C-alpha cells in the first residue's frame, strides 16, 4: 500500500467517525480548489457526503454543486442541489442554484418552478420572510422579462 492509499483510508475513517467536520471539509476543499485540484475537491466532497454521519450535508451539497457547476458537470450539480433541498428544505441557496442550473440548460419552466417553490416556502400571509425568497423573486422577474423580450422580437 502506498502513502496516498494510506492517507485515503485514514481520511475515510475520519469522515466515517464524524471527526472530519464540515469546517474541515470546507477548508480542505477550498485549498484543493484554489491550488488547481478541483476534481480532487469534488472527490473529497463526494466522499464526505456519502460517508459522514454529520447532519449538515445540505451545506456540503451546496458547495459540491458549485464545484460541479464550475467543471461543467451540470446534471451532477442539479442532483446535488436537489438532494440538498430534500435534506434541508429551509436552506434557500440550493433552490436558487438549482434554478440557475435549469436556466443554464434552457429549462426555464423548471428554473421558475424551483424559484417559485422557494418563494412559496417563505411566503407567510403574503409577506416574503427570507432574503433568499427575495432573490428567487428577482430571478423569476428577470427570467420572465427575458422571455417577454424574446417573444417580442419574433
CSV table of N, CA and C in Angstrom, one decimal:
chain,number,residue,atom,x,y,z
A,1,UNK,N,0.8,-1.2,0.0
A,1,UNK,CA,0.0,0.0,0.0
A,1,UNK,C,0.9,1.2,0.0
A,2,UNK,N,0.6,2.2,-0.9
A,2,UNK,CA,1.4,3.4,-1.0
A,2,UNK,C,0.9,4.4,0.0
A,3,UNK,N,1.6,5.6,0.1
A,3,UNK,CA,1.2,6.6,1.1
A,3,UNK,C,-0.1,7.2,0.7
A,4,UNK,N,-0.4,7.4,-0.6
A,4,UNK,CA,-1.7,8.0,-1.0
A,4,UNK,C,-2.8,7.1,-0.6
A,5,UNK,N,-2.7,5.8,-0.8
A,5,UNK,CA,-3.8,4.9,-0.4
A,5,UNK,C,-4.0,4.9,1.1
A,6,UNK,N,-2.9,5.0,1.9
A,6,UNK,CA,-3.0,5.0,3.4
A,6,UNK,C,-3.7,6.3,3.8
A,7,UNK,N,-3.3,7.4,3.2
A,7,UNK,CA,-3.9,8.7,3.5
A,7,UNK,C,-5.4,8.7,3.2
A,8,UNK,N,-5.8,8.1,2.1
A,8,UNK,CA,-7.2,8.0,1.8
A,8,UNK,C,-8.0,7.1,2.7
A,9,UNK,N,-7.4,6.1,3.2
A,9,UNK,CA,-8.0,5.2,4.2
A,9,UNK,C,-8.2,5.9,5.5
A,10,UNK,N,-7.2,6.6,5.9
A,10,UNK,CA,-7.3,7.4,7.2
A,10,UNK,C,-8.3,8.5,7.1
A,11,UNK,N,-8.3,9.2,5.9
A,11,UNK,CA,-9.3,10.2,5.7
A,11,UNK,C,-10.7,9.7,5.7
A,12,UNK,N,-11.0,8.6,5.1
A,12,UNK,CA,-12.3,7.9,5.1
A,12,UNK,C,-12.7,7.5,6.5
A,13,UNK,N,-11.7,7.0,7.3
A,13,UNK,CA,-12.0,6.7,8.7
A,13,UNK,C,-12.4,7.9,9.5
A,14,UNK,N,-11.7,9.0,9.3
A,14,UNK,CA,-12.1,10.2,10.0
A,14,UNK,C,-13.5,10.7,9.6
A,15,UNK,N,-13.8,10.6,8.3
A,15,UNK,CA,-15.1,11.1,7.8
A,15,UNK,C,-16.2,10.2,8.4
A,16,UNK,N,-16.0,8.9,8.4
A,16,UNK,CA,-17.0,7.9,8.9
A,16,UNK,C,-17.2,8.1,10.4
A,17,UNK,N,-16.2,8.5,11.1
A,17,UNK,CA,-16.3,8.6,12.6
A,17,UNK,C,-16.9,10.0,12.9
A,18,UNK,N,-17.0,10.9,12.0
A,18,UNK,CA,-17.5,12.2,12.3
A,18,UNK,C,-16.4,13.2,12.8
A,19,UNK,N,-15.2,12.7,12.8
A,19,UNK,CA,-14.1,13.6,13.3
A,19,UNK,C,-13.6,14.6,12.2
A,20,UNK,N,-14.0,14.4,11.0
A,20,UNK,CA,-13.7,15.3,9.9
A,20,UNK,C,-14.9,16.1,9.7
A,21,UNK,N,-15.0,17.3,10.4
A,21,UNK,CA,-16.2,18.1,10.4
A,21,UNK,C,-16.4,18.8,9.1
A,22,UNK,N,-17.6,19.4,9.0
A,22,UNK,CA,-17.9,20.3,7.8
A,22,UNK,C,-16.9,21.4,7.6
A,23,UNK,N,-16.4,22.0,8.7
A,23,UNK,CA,-15.4,23.0,8.6
A,23,UNK,C,-14.1,22.5,8.0
A,24,UNK,N,-13.8,21.3,8.4
A,24,UNK,CA,-12.6,20.6,7.8
A,24,UNK,C,-12.8,20.4,6.3
A,25,UNK,N,-14.0,20.0,5.9
A,25,UNK,CA,-14.3,19.8,4.5
A,25,UNK,C,-14.2,21.1,3.7
A,26,UNK,N,-14.8,22.1,4.3
A,26,UNK,CA,-14.8,23.4,3.6
A,26,UNK,C,-13.4,23.9,3.4
A,27,UNK,N,-12.6,23.8,4.5
A,27,UNK,CA,-11.2,24.3,4.4
A,27,UNK,C,-10.4,23.5,3.4
A,28,UNK,N,-10.4,22.2,3.5
A,28,UNK,CA,-9.6,21.3,2.6
A,28,UNK,C,-10.1,21.4,1.2
A,29,UNK,N,-11.4,21.5,1.0
A,29,UNK,CA,-12.0,21.7,-0.4
A,29,UNK,C,-11.5,23.0,-1.0
A,30,UNK,N,-11.5,24.0,-0.2
A,30,UNK,CA,-11.0,25.3,-0.7
A,30,UNK,C,-9.6,25.3,-1.1
A,31,UNK,N,-8.8,24.7,-0.2
A,31,UNK,CA,-7.3,24.5,-0.5
A,31,UNK,C,-7.1,23.8,-1.8
A,32,UNK,N,-7.8,22.7,-2.0
A,32,UNK,CA,-7.6,21.9,-3.2
A,32,UNK,C,-8.1,22.6,-4.4
A,33,UNK,N,-9.2,23.3,-4.3
A,33,UNK,CA,-9.8,24.0,-5.5
A,33,UNK,C,-8.8,25.2,-5.8
A,34,UNK,N,-8.4,25.9,-4.8
A,34,UNK,CA,-7.5,27.1,-5.1
A,34,UNK,C,-6.2,26.7,-5.7
A,35,UNK,N,-5.7,25.5,-5.4
A,35,UNK,CA,-4.5,25.1,-5.9
A,35,UNK,C,-4.6,24.3,-7.2
A,36,UNK,N,-5.8,24.4,-7.9
A,36,UNK,CA,-6.0,23.8,-9.2
A,36,UNK,C,-6.4,22.4,-9.2
A,37,UNK,N,-6.8,21.9,-8.0
A,37,UNK,CA,-7.2,20.5,-7.9
A,37,UNK,C,-8.7,20.4,-7.7
A,38,UNK,N,-9.5,21.0,-8.6
A,38,UNK,CA,-10.9,21.0,-8.5
A,38,UNK,C,-11.5,19.6,-8.4
A,39,UNK,N,-11.0,18.7,-9.3
A,39,UNK,CA,-11.5,17.3,-9.3
A,39,UNK,C,-11.3,16.6,-7.9
A,40,UNK,N,-10.1,16.8,-7.4
A,40,UNK,CA,-9.8,16.3,-6.0
A,40,UNK,C,-10.8,16.9,-5.0
A,41,UNK,N,-11.1,18.2,-5.1
A,41,UNK,CA,-12.0,18.8,-4.2
A,41,UNK,C,-13.4,18.2,-4.3
A,42,UNK,N,-13.8,17.9,-5.6
A,42,UNK,CA,-15.1,17.3,-5.8
A,42,UNK,C,-15.1,15.9,-5.2
A,43,UNK,N,-14.0,15.2,-5.4
A,43,UNK,CA,-14.0,13.8,-4.8
A,43,UNK,C,-14.0,13.8,-3.3
A,44,UNK,N,-13.4,14.8,-2.7
A,44,UNK,CA,-13.4,14.9,-1.2
A,44,UNK,C,-14.9,15.2,-0.8
A,45,UNK,N,-15.5,16.1,-1.5
A,45,UNK,CA,-16.9,16.4,-1.1
A,45,UNK,C,-17.8,15.2,-1.3
A,46,UNK,N,-17.6,14.5,-2.4
A,46,UNK,CA,-18.4,13.3,-2.6
A,46,UNK,C,-18.2,12.2,-1.5
A,47,UNK,N,-17.0,12.0,-1.2
A,47,UNK,CA,-16.6,11.1,-0.1
A,47,UNK,C,-17.3,11.5,1.2
A,48,UNK,N,-17.2,12.7,1.5
A,48,UNK,CA,-17.8,13.2,2.8
A,48,UNK,C,-19.3,13.1,2.8
A,49,UNK,N,-19.9,13.5,1.7
A,49,UNK,CA,-21.4,13.4,1.6
A,49,UNK,C,-21.9,12.0,1.7
A,50,UNK,N,-21.2,11.1,1.1
A,50,UNK,CA,-21.6,9.7,1.1
A,50,UNK,C,-21.3,9.0,2.5
A,51,UNK,N,-20.3,9.4,3.2
A,51,UNK,CA,-19.9,8.7,4.4
A,51,UNK,C,-20.0,9.4,5.7
A,52,UNK,N,-20.2,10.6,5.8
A,52,UNK,CA,-20.2,11.3,7.0
A,52,UNK,C,-21.5,11.1,7.8
A,53,UNK,N,-21.4,10.9,9.1
A,53,UNK,CA,-22.7,10.7,9.9
A,53,UNK,C,-23.2,12.1,10.3
A,54,UNK,N,-22.5,13.2,10.0
A,54,UNK,CA,-22.9,14.5,10.4
A,54,UNK,C,-24.2,15.0,9.7
A,55,UNK,N,-24.9,15.9,10.3
A,55,UNK,CA,-26.2,16.3,9.8
A,55,UNK,C,-26.3,17.5,8.9
A,56,UNK,N,-25.2,18.1,8.6
A,56,UNK,CA,-25.2,19.3,7.8
A,56,UNK,C,-24.8,19.1,6.4
A,57,UNK,N,-25.2,18.0,5.8
A,57,UNK,CA,-24.9,17.6,4.5
A,57,UNK,C,-25.4,18.6,3.4
A,58,UNK,N,-26.5,19.3,3.7
A,58,UNK,CA,-27.1,20.2,2.8
A,58,UNK,C,-26.1,21.4,2.5
A,59,UNK,N,-25.3,21.7,3.4
A,59,UNK,CA,-24.3,22.8,3.2
A,59,UNK,C,-23.2,22.2,2.3
A,60,UNK,N,-22.8,21.0,2.6
A,60,UNK,CA,-21.7,20.4,1.7
A,60,UNK,C,-22.3,20.2,0.3
A,61,UNK,N,-23.5,19.8,0.2
A,61,UNK,CA,-24.1,19.6,-1.1
A,61,UNK,C,-24.2,20.9,-1.9
A,62,UNK,N,-24.4,22.0,-1.2
A,62,UNK,CA,-24.4,23.3,-1.9
A,62,UNK,C,-23.0,23.6,-2.5
A,63,UNK,N,-22.0,23.5,-1.7
A,63,UNK,CA,-20.6,23.7,-2.1
A,63,UNK,C,-20.2,22.7,-3.2
A,64,UNK,N,-20.6,21.5,-3.1
A,64,UNK,CA,-20.3,20.5,-4.0
A,64,UNK,C,-20.9,20.8,-5.4
A,65,UNK,N,-22.2,21.3,-5.3
A,65,UNK,CA,-22.9,21.7,-6.6
A,65,UNK,C,-22.1,22.9,-7.2
A,66,UNK,N,-21.6,23.8,-6.5
A,66,UNK,CA,-20.9,24.9,-7.0
A,66,UNK,C,-19.6,24.4,-7.7
A,67,UNK,N,-18.9,23.5,-7.1
A,67,UNK,CA,-17.7,22.9,-7.7
A,67,UNK,C,-18.1,22.2,-9.0
A,68,UNK,N,-19.1,21.4,-9.0
A,68,UNK,CA,-19.6,20.7,-10.2
A,68,UNK,C,-20.0,21.6,-11.3
A,69,UNK,N,-20.6,22.7,-11.0
A,69,UNK,CA,-21.1,23.6,-12.0
A,69,UNK,C,-19.8,24.2,-12.6
A,70,UNK,N,-18.8,24.6,-11.9
A,70,UNK,CA,-17.6,25.2,-12.4
A,70,UNK,C,-16.9,24.2,-13.4
A,71,UNK,N,-17.1,22.9,-13.1
A,71,UNK,CA,-16.5,21.9,-14.0
A,71,UNK,C,-17.4,21.5,-15.2
A,72,UNK,N,-18.5,22.2,-15.3
A,72,UNK,CA,-19.5,22.0,-16.4
A,72,UNK,C,-20.2,20.6,-16.2
A,73,UNK,N,-20.3,20.2,-15.0
A,73,UNK,CA,-21.0,18.9,-14.7
A,73,UNK,C,-22.3,19.3,-14.2
A,74,UNK,N,-23.2,19.8,-15.1
A,74,UNK,CA,-24.4,20.4,-14.7
A,74,UNK,C,-25.4,19.4,-14.1
A,75,UNK,N,-25.5,18.3,-14.7
A,75,UNK,CA,-26.5,17.3,-14.3
A,75,UNK,C,-26.2,16.8,-12.8
A,76,UNK,N,-24.9,16.7,-12.6
A,76,UNK,CA,-24.5,16.3,-11.2
A,76,UNK,C,-24.7,17.4,-10.2
A,77,UNK,N,-24.5,18.7,-10.7
A,77,UNK,CA,-24.8,19.8,-9.8
A,77,UNK,C,-26.3,19.9,-9.5
A,78,UNK,N,-27.1,19.6,-10.5
A,78,UNK,CA,-28.6,19.6,-10.3
A,78,UNK,C,-28.9,18.5,-9.2
A,79,UNK,N,-28.3,17.4,-9.3
A,79,UNK,CA,-28.6,16.3,-8.3
A,79,UNK,C,-28.1,16.7,-6.9
A,80,UNK,N,-27.0,17.4,-6.8
A,80,UNK,CA,-26.5,17.8,-5.5
A,80,UNK,C,-27.5,18.9,-4.9
A,81,UNK,N,-27.9,19.8,-5.7
A,81,UNK,CA,-28.8,20.9,-5.2
A,81,UNK,C,-30.2,20.2,-4.8
A,82,UNK,N,-30.7,19.3,-5.6
A,82,UNK,CA,-32.0,18.7,-5.3
A,82,UNK,C,-31.9,17.9,-4.0
A,83,UNK,N,-30.8,17.2,-3.8
A,83,UNK,CA,-30.6,16.4,-2.6
A,83,UNK,C,-30.5,17.3,-1.4
A,84,UNK,N,-29.8,18.4,-1.6
A,84,UNK,CA,-29.7,19.4,-0.5
A,84,UNK,C,-31.1,20.0,-0.1
A,85,UNK,N,-31.9,20.2,-1.1
A,85,UNK,CA,-33.3,20.7,-0.8
A,85,UNK,C,-34.1,19.6,-0.1
A,86,UNK,N,-33.9,18.4,-0.5
A,86,UNK,CA,-34.6,17.3,0.2
A,86,UNK,C,-34.2,17.1,1.6
A,87,UNK,N,-32.9,17.3,1.9
A,87,UNK,CA,-32.4,17.2,3.3
A,87,UNK,C,-32.7,18.4,4.1
A,88,UNK,N,-32.8,19.6,3.6
A,88,UNK,CA,-33.0,20.8,4.3
A,88,UNK,C,-33.8,21.8,3.5
A,89,UNK,N,-35.1,21.6,3.4
A,89,UNK,CA,-35.9,22.5,2.6
A,89,UNK,C,-35.9,24.0,3.0
A,90,UNK,N,-35.4,24.3,4.2
A,90,UNK,CA,-35.4,25.6,4.6
A,90,UNK,C,-34.1,26.4,4.1
A,91,UNK,N,-33.2,25.7,3.5
A,91,UNK,CA,-31.9,26.3,3.0
A,91,UNK,C,-32.1,26.8,1.6
A,92,UNK,N,-32.4,28.0,1.5
A,92,UNK,CA,-32.8,28.6,0.2
A,92,UNK,C,-31.7,28.6,-0.9
A,93,UNK,N,-30.5,28.6,-0.5
A,93,UNK,CA,-29.4,28.7,-1.5
A,93,UNK,C,-29.5,27.6,-2.5
A,94,UNK,N,-29.9,26.4,-2.1
A,94,UNK,CA,-29.9,25.2,-3.0
A,94,UNK,C,-31.0,25.5,-4.1
A,95,UNK,N,-32.2,26.1,-3.7
A,95,UNK,CA,-33.2,26.4,-4.6
A,95,UNK,C,-32.7,27.4,-5.7
A,96,UNK,N,-32.0,28.4,-5.2
A,96,UNK,CA,-31.5,29.4,-6.2
A,96,UNK,C,-30.6,28.8,-7.2
A,97,UNK,N,-29.6,28.0,-6.7
A,97,UNK,CA,-28.7,27.5,-7.7
A,97,UNK,C,-29.3,26.4,-8.5
A,98,UNK,N,-30.2,25.6,-8.0
A,98,UNK,CA,-30.9,24.6,-8.8
A,98,UNK,C,-31.6,25.3,-10.0
A,99,UNK,N,-32.3,26.4,-9.7
A,99,UNK,CA,-33.0,27.2,-10.7
A,99,UNK,C,-32.0,27.7,-11.8
A,100,UNK,N,-30.8,28.2,-11.3
A,100,UNK,CA,-29.8,28.7,-12.2
A,100,UNK,C,-29.3,27.6,-13.1
A,101,UNK,N,-29.1,26.4,-12.6
A,101,UNK,CA,-28.7,25.2,-13.4
A,101,UNK,C,-29.7,24.9,-14.5
A,102,UNK,N,-31.0,24.9,-14.1
A,102,UNK,CA,-32.1,24.6,-15.1
A,102,UNK,C,-32.1,25.7,-16.1
A,103,UNK,N,-31.9,26.9,-15.7
A,103,UNK,CA,-31.9,28.0,-16.7
A,103,UNK,C,-30.8,27.9,-17.7
A,104,UNK,N,-29.6,27.5,-17.1
A,104,UNK,CA,-28.4,27.4,-18.0
A,104,UNK,C,-28.6,26.3,-19.0
A,105,UNK,N,-29.4,25.3,-18.7
A,105,UNK,CA,-29.7,24.2,-19.6
A,105,UNK,C,-30.9,24.5,-20.5
A,106,UNK,N,-31.4,25.7,-20.4
A,106,UNK,CA,-32.6,26.1,-21.2
A,106,UNK,C,-33.9,25.6,-20.8
A,107,UNK,N,-34.0,25.1,-19.6
A,107,UNK,CA,-35.2,24.5,-19.0
A,107,UNK,C,-35.8,25.6,-18.1
A,108,UNK,N,-36.3,26.6,-18.7
A,108,UNK,CA,-36.8,27.8,-18.0
A,108,UNK,C,-38.0,27.5,-17.1
A,109,UNK,N,-38.9,26.6,-17.5
A,109,UNK,CA,-40.0,26.2,-16.7
A,109,UNK,C,-39.6,25.6,-15.4
A,110,UNK,N,-38.6,24.7,-15.5
A,110,UNK,CA,-38.0,24.0,-14.3
A,110,UNK,C,-37.3,25.1,-13.4
A,111,UNK,N,-36.6,26.0,-14.0
A,111,UNK,CA,-36.0,27.1,-13.2
A,111,UNK,C,-37.0,27.9,-12.4
A,112,UNK,N,-38.1,28.3,-13.1
A,112,UNK,CA,-39.2,29.0,-12.5
A,112,UNK,C,-39.8,28.2,-11.4
A,113,UNK,N,-40.0,26.9,-11.6
A,113,UNK,CA,-40.6,26.1,-10.6
A,113,UNK,C,-39.7,26.0,-9.3
A,114,UNK,N,-38.4,25.9,-9.5
A,114,UNK,CA,-37.5,25.9,-8.3
A,114,UNK,C,-37.6,27.2,-7.5
A,115,UNK,N,-37.5,28.3,-8.2
A,115,UNK,CA,-37.6,29.6,-7.5
A,115,UNK,C,-38.9,29.8,-6.9
A,116,UNK,N,-40.0,29.4,-7.6
A,116,UNK,CA,-41.3,29.6,-7.1
A,116,UNK,C,-41.6,28.8,-5.8
A,117,UNK,N,-41.0,27.6,-5.8
A,117,UNK,CA,-41.1,26.7,-4.6
A,117,UNK,C,-40.5,27.4,-3.4
A,118,UNK,N,-39.3,28.0,-3.6
A,118,UNK,CA,-38.7,28.8,-2.5
A,118,UNK,C,-39.5,29.9,-2.0
A,119,UNK,N,-40.1,30.7,-3.0
A,119,UNK,CA,-41.0,31.8,-2.6
A,119,UNK,C,-42.2,31.3,-1.8
A,120,UNK,N,-42.8,30.2,-2.2
A,120,UNK,CA,-43.9,29.6,-1.5
A,120,UNK,C,-43.6,29.2,-0.1
A,121,UNK,N,-42.4,28.6,0.0
A,121,UNK,CA,-41.9,28.1,1.3
A,121,UNK,C,-41.8,29.3,2.3
A,122,UNK,N,-41.4,30.5,1.9
A,122,UNK,CA,-41.2,31.6,2.8
A,122,UNK,C,-42.3,32.7,2.7
A,123,UNK,N,-43.3,32.4,2.0
A,123,UNK,CA,-44.4,33.4,1.9
A,123,UNK,C,-45.4,33.1,3.0
A,124,UNK,N,-45.4,34.0,4.0
A,124,UNK,CA,-46.3,33.8,5.1
A,124,UNK,C,-47.2,35.0,5.2
A,125,UNK,N,-48.5,34.7,4.9
A,125,UNK,CA,-49.5,35.7,4.9
A,125,UNK,C,-49.2,36.9,4.0
A,126,UNK,N,-48.7,36.5,2.8
A,126,UNK,CA,-48.4,37.5,1.8
A,126,UNK,C,-47.1,38.3,2.0
A,127,UNK,N,-46.3,37.9,3.0
A,127,UNK,CA,-45.1,38.7,3.2
A,127,UNK,C,-43.9,37.7,3.1
A,128,UNK,N,-43.0,38.0,2.2
A,128,UNK,CA,-41.8,37.2,2.0
A,128,UNK,C,-40.9,37.4,3.2
A,129,UNK,N,-40.5,36.3,3.8
A,129,UNK,CA,-39.7,36.4,5.1
A,129,UNK,C,-38.3,35.9,4.9
A,130,UNK,N,-37.8,35.9,3.7
A,130,UNK,CA,-36.4,35.4,3.6
A,130,UNK,C,-35.7,36.2,2.5
A,131,UNK,N,-34.5,36.5,2.7
A,131,UNK,CA,-33.7,37.2,1.6
A,131,UNK,C,-33.5,36.3,0.4
A,132,UNK,N,-33.5,35.0,0.7
A,132,UNK,CA,-33.4,34.0,-0.4
A,132,UNK,C,-34.6,34.0,-1.3
A,133,UNK,N,-35.8,34.2,-0.6
A,133,UNK,CA,-37.0,34.3,-1.4
A,133,UNK,C,-37.1,35.5,-2.2
A,134,UNK,N,-36.5,36.6,-1.7
A,134,UNK,CA,-36.5,37.9,-2.5
A,134,UNK,C,-35.5,37.7,-3.7
A,135,UNK,N,-34.4,37.0,-3.5
A,135,UNK,CA,-33.5,36.6,-4.6
A,135,UNK,C,-34.2,35.8,-5.6
A,136,UNK,N,-35.0,34.8,-5.2
A,136,UNK,CA,-35.8,34.0,-6.1
A,136,UNK,C,-36.8,34.8,-6.9
A,137,UNK,N,-37.5,35.8,-6.2
A,137,UNK,CA,-38.4,36.7,-6.9
A,137,UNK,C,-37.6,37.5,-8.0
A,138,UNK,N,-36.5,37.9,-7.7
A,138,UNK,CA,-35.7,38.7,-8.6
A,138,UNK,C,-35.3,37.8,-9.9
A,139,UNK,N,-35.0,36.6,-9.6
A,139,UNK,CA,-34.7,35.7,-10.7
A,139,UNK,C,-35.9,35.4,-11.6
A,140,UNK,N,-37.0,35.2,-10.9
A,140,UNK,CA,-38.3,35.0,-11.6
A,140,UNK,C,-38.6,36.2,-12.5
A,141,UNK,N,-38.5,37.4,-12.0
A,141,UNK,CA,-38.7,38.6,-12.8
A,141,UNK,C,-37.8,38.7,-13.9
A,142,UNK,N,-36.5,38.5,-13.7
A,142,UNK,CA,-35.5,38.6,-14.8
A,142,UNK,C,-35.8,37.6,-15.9
A,143,UNK,N,-36.1,36.4,-15.5
A,143,UNK,CA,-36.4,35.3,-16.4
A,143,UNK,C,-37.6,35.6,-17.3
A,144,UNK,N,-38.7,36.1,-16.6
A,144,UNK,CA,-39.9,36.4,-17.3
A,144,UNK,C,-39.7,37.6,-18.3
A,145,UNK,N,-38.9,38.6,-17.8
A,145,UNK,CA,-38.6,39.7,-18.7
A,145,UNK,C,-37.8,39.3,-19.9
A,146,UNK,N,-36.9,38.4,-19.7
A,146,UNK,CA,-36.1,37.9,-20.8
A,146,UNK,C,-37.0,37.1,-21.8
A,147,UNK,N,-37.9,36.3,-21.3
A,147,UNK,CA,-38.8,35.6,-22.1
A,147,UNK,C,-39.7,36.5,-22.9
A,148,UNK,N,-40.2,37.5,-22.3
A,148,UNK,CA,-41.0,38.5,-22.9
A,148,UNK,C,-40.3,39.2,-24.0
A,149,UNK,N,-39.0,39.6,-23.8
A,149,UNK,CA,-38.2,40.3,-24.8
A,149,UNK,C,-38.0,39.4,-26.0
A,150,UNK,N,-37.7,38.1,-25.8
A,150,UNK,CA,-37.5,37.2,-26.9
A,150,UNK,C,-38.8,37.0,-27.7
A,151,UNK,N,-40.0,37.0,-27.0
A,151,UNK,CA,-41.2,36.8,-27.7
A,151,UNK,C,-41.5,38.0,-28.6
A,152,UNK,N,-41.2,39.2,-28.1
A,152,UNK,CA,-41.5,40.5,-28.8
A,152,UNK,C,-40.6,40.6,-30.0
A,153,UNK,N,-39.4,40.0,-30.1
A,153,UNK,CA,-38.6,40.0,-31.2
A,153,UNK,C,-39.0,39.1,-32.4
A,154,UNK,N,-39.9,38.2,-32.0
A,154,UNK,CA,-40.3,37.2,-33.0
A,154,UNK,C,-41.4,37.8,-33.9
